[in-house]
């Protein structure tokens, strides 16, 4: 069953076309990777799906509903949540505080209720605290819950960013380069973590430059080059696609990570 449908999506910035007529579907319960050389339009595509940018043309359908022109916070409430290339957590707060704070997209208390610490606001806070602990425990961060984010090593910092995203209770999670800067051992751990998230019922789209991780984790792959989709298929199909190999500047397969 298709969870997300992207049809003829185009984004122009003046005379530059960053995304050009891209179409694909994301099936419920799969891990779909979007790859391509630098400047291929991957991050722009993520911003379009999450409504941080509005398309020049095309439509985005989520659970059968056209969400193309909805505000970003409404799209997030509907279940589409993304992470970013750079960690966007509060470094001076603890891991637990970061995840509790991220739950407030789901807050049921009114603004006045929060200000006056109403019964609903207190109930929300208790539930958010418990949920945050469960998320941190699942991602292997429970022992670090009281550690300030600034003191966490890179791999744990990336895991905390995913924990913050999970706090919004996504149906579709978009991960922007989740394995960047990791050593092979950290990458293997992160790959298993993302698989575990999918196994808990969250569909995943990821943008990533680590081709070995992409080939290991993906059910399907979409390849962009200069804003245009040049290939789509299973990892083995992508590995053998001449257009994909050429898009990576003519590198040998081994050098490109295929």
CSV table of C-alpha atoms in Angstrom, one decimal:
chain,number,residue,atom,x,y,z
A,1,UNK,CA,0.0,0.0,0.0
A,2,UNK,CA,1.3,3.5,-0.9
A,3,UNK,CA,1.7,5.8,2.0
A,4,UNK,CA,3.2,8.7,0.1
A,5,UNK,CA,2.9,9.6,-3.5
A,6,UNK,CA,5.1,12.3,-5.2
A,7,UNK,CA,3.9,13.2,-8.6
A,8,UNK,CA,5.7,15.5,-11.2
A,9,UNK,CA,7.3,17.4,-8.3
A,10,UNK,CA,9.2,20.5,-9.6
A,11,UNK,CA,11.0,23.3,-7.7
A,12,UNK,CA,12.5,26.3,-9.5
A,13,UNK,CA,14.6,29.0,-7.9
A,14,UNK,CA,14.6,31.7,-10.6
A,15,UNK,CA,16.4,30.1,-13.6
A,16,UNK,CA,17.6,27.1,-11.6
A,17,UNK,CA,15.5,24.0,-11.5
A,18,UNK,CA,16.5,22.1,-8.3
A,19,UNK,CA,13.9,19.4,-8.6
A,20,UNK,CA,12.6,18.5,-12.1
A,21,UNK,CA,9.4,16.5,-12.5
A,22,UNK,CA,10.2,13.8,-9.9
A,23,UNK,CA,7.6,11.1,-9.3
A,24,UNK,CA,7.8,8.1,-7.0
A,25,UNK,CA,5.8,6.3,-4.3
A,26,UNK,CA,6.7,5.2,-0.8
A,27,UNK,CA,5.1,2.0,0.4
A,28,UNK,CA,4.0,1.6,4.0
A,29,UNK,CA,6.6,-0.2,6.1
A,30,UNK,CA,9.5,0.1,3.7
A,31,UNK,CA,12.9,1.9,3.9
A,32,UNK,CA,13.4,4.0,0.7
A,33,UNK,CA,16.7,5.7,0.1
A,34,UNK,CA,17.2,8.8,-2.1
A,35,UNK,CA,20.7,9.1,-3.4
A,36,UNK,CA,22.6,11.2,-5.9
A,37,UNK,CA,25.8,13.3,-6.2
A,38,UNK,CA,26.1,16.6,-4.4
A,39,UNK,CA,23.6,19.2,-5.8
A,40,UNK,CA,21.3,16.5,-7.1
A,41,UNK,CA,18.3,18.0,-5.3
A,42,UNK,CA,17.9,15.5,-2.4
A,43,UNK,CA,17.7,18.0,0.4
A,44,UNK,CA,15.3,20.2,-1.7
A,45,UNK,CA,13.1,17.1,-2.2
A,46,UNK,CA,13.0,16.6,1.6
A,47,UNK,CA,12.0,20.2,2.2
A,48,UNK,CA,9.2,19.9,-0.4
A,49,UNK,CA,7.8,16.7,1.2
A,50,UNK,CA,7.7,18.4,4.6
A,51,UNK,CA,6.4,21.7,3.3
A,52,UNK,CA,9.4,23.8,4.2
A,53,UNK,CA,9.4,24.7,0.5
A,54,UNK,CA,6.4,24.9,-1.8
A,55,UNK,CA,6.7,23.3,-5.2
A,56,UNK,CA,6.5,25.2,-8.5
A,57,UNK,CA,4.6,22.2,-9.9
A,58,UNK,CA,3.4,18.8,-8.9
A,59,UNK,CA,1.6,17.2,-6.0
A,60,UNK,CA,2.4,15.4,-2.7
A,61,UNK,CA,-0.2,12.9,-1.4
A,62,UNK,CA,0.0,11.3,2.1
A,63,UNK,CA,-2.5,8.6,3.1
A,64,UNK,CA,-4.6,9.6,0.2
A,65,UNK,CA,-4.8,13.3,1.1
A,66,UNK,CA,-3.2,16.1,-0.9
A,67,UNK,CA,-0.8,17.8,1.5
A,68,UNK,CA,1.0,19.9,-1.2
A,69,UNK,CA,0.1,23.3,0.2
A,70,UNK,CA,-0.3,22.6,3.9
A,71,UNK,CA,1.9,24.5,6.4
A,72,UNK,CA,4.9,22.5,7.8
A,73,UNK,CA,3.5,22.2,11.3
A,74,UNK,CA,0.3,20.7,10.0
A,75,UNK,CA,2.2,18.2,7.8
A,76,UNK,CA,4.2,17.2,10.9
A,77,UNK,CA,1.0,16.7,12.9
A,78,UNK,CA,-0.3,14.4,10.2
A,79,UNK,CA,2.8,12.2,10.7
A,80,UNK,CA,5.6,13.3,8.4
A,81,UNK,CA,8.7,14.3,10.5
A,82,UNK,CA,12.3,14.9,9.3
A,83,UNK,CA,15.7,15.2,10.8
A,84,UNK,CA,18.4,17.4,9.4
A,85,UNK,CA,22.0,17.2,8.1
A,86,UNK,CA,23.2,19.2,11.1
A,87,UNK,CA,22.0,18.2,14.5
A,88,UNK,CA,19.4,20.6,15.7
A,89,UNK,CA,19.1,19.8,19.3
A,90,UNK,CA,19.7,22.0,22.3
A,91,UNK,CA,23.2,21.3,23.4
A,92,UNK,CA,22.8,22.9,26.9
A,93,UNK,CA,19.9,20.6,27.7
A,94,UNK,CA,20.1,16.9,28.8
A,95,UNK,CA,19.2,14.1,26.4
A,96,UNK,CA,15.9,13.6,28.3
A,97,UNK,CA,15.0,17.3,28.3
A,98,UNK,CA,15.5,17.4,24.5
A,99,UNK,CA,13.1,14.5,23.9
A,100,UNK,CA,10.5,15.7,26.4
A,101,UNK,CA,10.5,19.1,24.7
A,102,UNK,CA,10.0,17.5,21.3
A,103,UNK,CA,6.8,15.9,22.5
A,104,UNK,CA,5.0,19.3,22.7
A,105,UNK,CA,3.8,19.0,19.1
A,106,UNK,CA,1.4,16.5,20.7
A,107,UNK,CA,0.4,18.8,23.6
A,108,UNK,CA,-3.3,18.7,24.4
A,109,UNK,CA,-3.3,21.5,26.9
A,110,UNK,CA,-4.0,25.0,25.7
A,111,UNK,CA,-1.5,27.8,25.8
A,112,UNK,CA,-3.3,29.2,28.9
A,113,UNK,CA,-3.3,25.8,30.4
A,114,UNK,CA,0.4,25.4,30.0
A,115,UNK,CA,1.0,28.9,31.4
A,116,UNK,CA,-1.1,28.2,34.5
A,117,UNK,CA,0.0,24.6,34.8
A,118,UNK,CA,-3.5,23.1,34.5
A,119,UNK,CA,-4.4,19.5,35.2
A,120,UNK,CA,-4.2,18.7,31.5
A,121,UNK,CA,-0.8,20.4,31.2
A,122,UNK,CA,0.5,18.3,34.2
A,123,UNK,CA,-0.9,15.2,32.6
A,124,UNK,CA,0.8,15.9,29.3
A,125,UNK,CA,4.1,16.5,31.0
A,126,UNK,CA,3.9,13.2,32.9
A,127,UNK,CA,3.1,11.3,29.7
A,128,UNK,CA,5.8,13.1,27.7
A,129,UNK,CA,8.4,12.3,30.3
A,130,UNK,CA,7.5,8.6,30.3
A,131,UNK,CA,7.4,8.4,26.5
A,132,UNK,CA,10.8,10.2,26.3
A,133,UNK,CA,12.3,7.6,28.7
A,134,UNK,CA,10.8,4.8,26.6
A,135,UNK,CA,12.3,6.2,23.4
A,136,UNK,CA,15.7,6.8,24.9
A,137,UNK,CA,15.7,3.2,26.3
A,138,UNK,CA,14.7,1.8,22.9
A,139,UNK,CA,17.6,3.7,21.2
A,140,UNK,CA,20.1,2.6,23.8
A,141,UNK,CA,20.4,6.1,25.3
A,142,UNK,CA,18.8,5.5,28.7
A,143,UNK,CA,22.1,5.6,30.6
A,144,UNK,CA,22.8,9.0,29.1
A,145,UNK,CA,19.4,10.6,29.8
A,146,UNK,CA,20.9,13.1,32.3
A,147,UNK,CA,23.9,13.9,30.2
A,148,UNK,CA,24.0,17.3,28.5
A,149,UNK,CA,23.8,16.9,24.7
A,150,UNK,CA,27.0,18.9,24.3
A,151,UNK,CA,28.9,16.1,26.0
A,152,UNK,CA,27.6,13.3,23.8
A,153,UNK,CA,29.9,11.6,21.2
A,154,UNK,CA,28.8,12.0,17.5
A,155,UNK,CA,27.1,8.6,17.2
A,156,UNK,CA,25.0,9.2,20.3
A,157,UNK,CA,24.2,12.7,19.2
A,158,UNK,CA,22.8,11.4,15.9
A,159,UNK,CA,20.8,8.9,17.8
A,160,UNK,CA,19.4,11.6,20.1
A,161,UNK,CA,18.3,13.6,17.0
A,162,UNK,CA,16.3,10.5,15.8
A,163,UNK,CA,14.9,10.3,19.4
A,164,UNK,CA,13.7,13.9,19.1
A,165,UNK,CA,12.0,13.1,15.7
A,166,UNK,CA,10.4,9.9,17.2
A,167,UNK,CA,8.9,12.1,20.0
A,168,UNK,CA,6.5,13.6,17.3
A,169,UNK,CA,5.1,10.1,16.8
A,170,UNK,CA,5.8,10.0,13.0
A,171,UNK,CA,4.1,7.7,10.5
A,172,UNK,CA,6.8,8.6,8.0
A,173,UNK,CA,10.3,9.6,9.1
A,174,UNK,CA,12.7,11.4,6.8
A,175,UNK,CA,16.3,11.0,7.8
A,176,UNK,CA,18.8,13.4,6.3
A,177,UNK,CA,22.2,11.8,6.2
A,178,UNK,CA,21.9,9.8,9.4
A,179,UNK,CA,25.2,8.0,9.1
A,180,UNK,CA,27.4,11.1,8.3
A,181,UNK,CA,30.6,11.2,10.3
A,182,UNK,CA,30.3,7.8,11.7
A,183,UNK,CA,32.9,5.1,11.8
A,184,UNK,CA,32.0,1.7,10.4
A,185,UNK,CA,31.0,0.3,13.9
A,186,UNK,CA,28.8,3.3,14.6
A,187,UNK,CA,27.3,3.0,11.1
A,188,UNK,CA,26.4,-0.7,11.6
A,189,UNK,CA,24.7,0.2,14.9
A,190,UNK,CA,22.8,3.1,13.3
A,191,UNK,CA,21.7,0.8,10.5
A,192,UNK,CA,20.2,-1.7,12.9
A,193,UNK,CA,18.6,1.2,14.8
A,194,UNK,CA,16.8,2.5,11.7
A,195,UNK,CA,15.7,-1.0,10.8
A,196,UNK,CA,14.3,-1.4,14.3
A,197,UNK,CA,12.4,1.9,13.9
A,198,UNK,CA,10.8,0.5,10.7
A,199,UNK,CA,10.0,-2.7,12.5
A,200,UNK,CA,8.0,-0.7,15.1
A,201,UNK,CA,5.7,0.6,12.3
A,202,UNK,CA,7.5,3.7,11.1
A,203,UNK,CA,8.1,4.0,7.3
A,204,UNK,CA,11.5,5.6,6.5
A,205,UNK,CA,12.9,7.7,3.7
A,206,UNK,CA,16.6,8.5,4.0
A,207,UNK,CA,19.1,10.6,2.1
A,208,UNK,CA,22.6,9.3,2.5
A,209,UNK,CA,26.0,9.4,0.9
A,210,UNK,CA,27.4,6.3,2.5
A,211,UNK,CA,26.6,3.8,-0.3
A,212,UNK,CA,27.5,0.7,1.6
A,213,UNK,CA,25.0,1.6,4.3
A,214,UNK,CA,22.4,2.5,1.7
A,215,UNK,CA,22.8,-0.8,-0.1
A,216,UNK,CA,22.6,-2.7,3.2
A,217,UNK,CA,19.5,-0.9,4.6
A,218,UNK,CA,17.3,-0.1,1.6
A,219,UNK,CA,14.3,-1.9,0.3
A,220,UNK,CA,14.3,0.4,-2.7
A,221,UNK,CA,16.4,3.3,-4.0
A,222,UNK,CA,15.5,6.5,-5.9
A,223,UNK,CA,18.5,8.2,-7.7
A,224,UNK,CA,18.5,11.9,-8.5
A,225,UNK,CA,20.9,13.7,-10.7
A,226,UNK,CA,20.7,17.5,-11.4
A,227,UNK,CA,17.2,17.4,-10.0
A,228,UNK,CA,15.9,14.6,-12.2
A,229,UNK,CA,15.1,11.0,-11.3
A,230,UNK,CA,17.4,8.8,-13.4
A,231,UNK,CA,16.7,5.5,-11.7
A,232,UNK,CA,14.5,3.6,-9.2
A,233,UNK,CA,14.7,0.0,-8.0
A,234,UNK,CA,16.1,-2.5,-5.6
A,235,UNK,CA,19.7,-2.1,-4.4
A,236,UNK,CA,21.1,-4.7,-6.9
A,237,UNK,CA,19.4,-3.0,-9.8
A,238,UNK,CA,20.8,0.3,-8.8
A,239,UNK,CA,24.3,-1.1,-8.4
A,240,UNK,CA,24.3,-2.3,-12.0
A,241,UNK,CA,22.6,0.8,-13.6
A,242,UNK,CA,25.0,2.5,-16.0
A,243,UNK,CA,23.3,5.9,-15.6
A,244,UNK,CA,23.8,5.7,-11.9
A,245,UNK,CA,27.5,4.8,-12.2
A,246,UNK,CA,28.0,7.6,-14.7
A,247,UNK,CA,26.2,10.1,-12.4
A,248,UNK,CA,28.8,9.5,-9.8
A,249,UNK,CA,31.4,11.2,-12.0
A,250,UNK,CA,32.5,8.1,-13.8
A,251,UNK,CA,34.0,6.6,-10.6
A,252,UNK,CA,34.8,2.9,-10.5
A,253,UNK,CA,32.2,0.8,-8.7
A,254,UNK,CA,34.4,0.1,-5.7
A,255,UNK,CA,35.4,3.8,-5.3
A,256,UNK,CA,31.8,5.0,-5.5
A,257,UNK,CA,30.9,2.5,-2.8
A,258,UNK,CA,28.7,0.3,-5.1
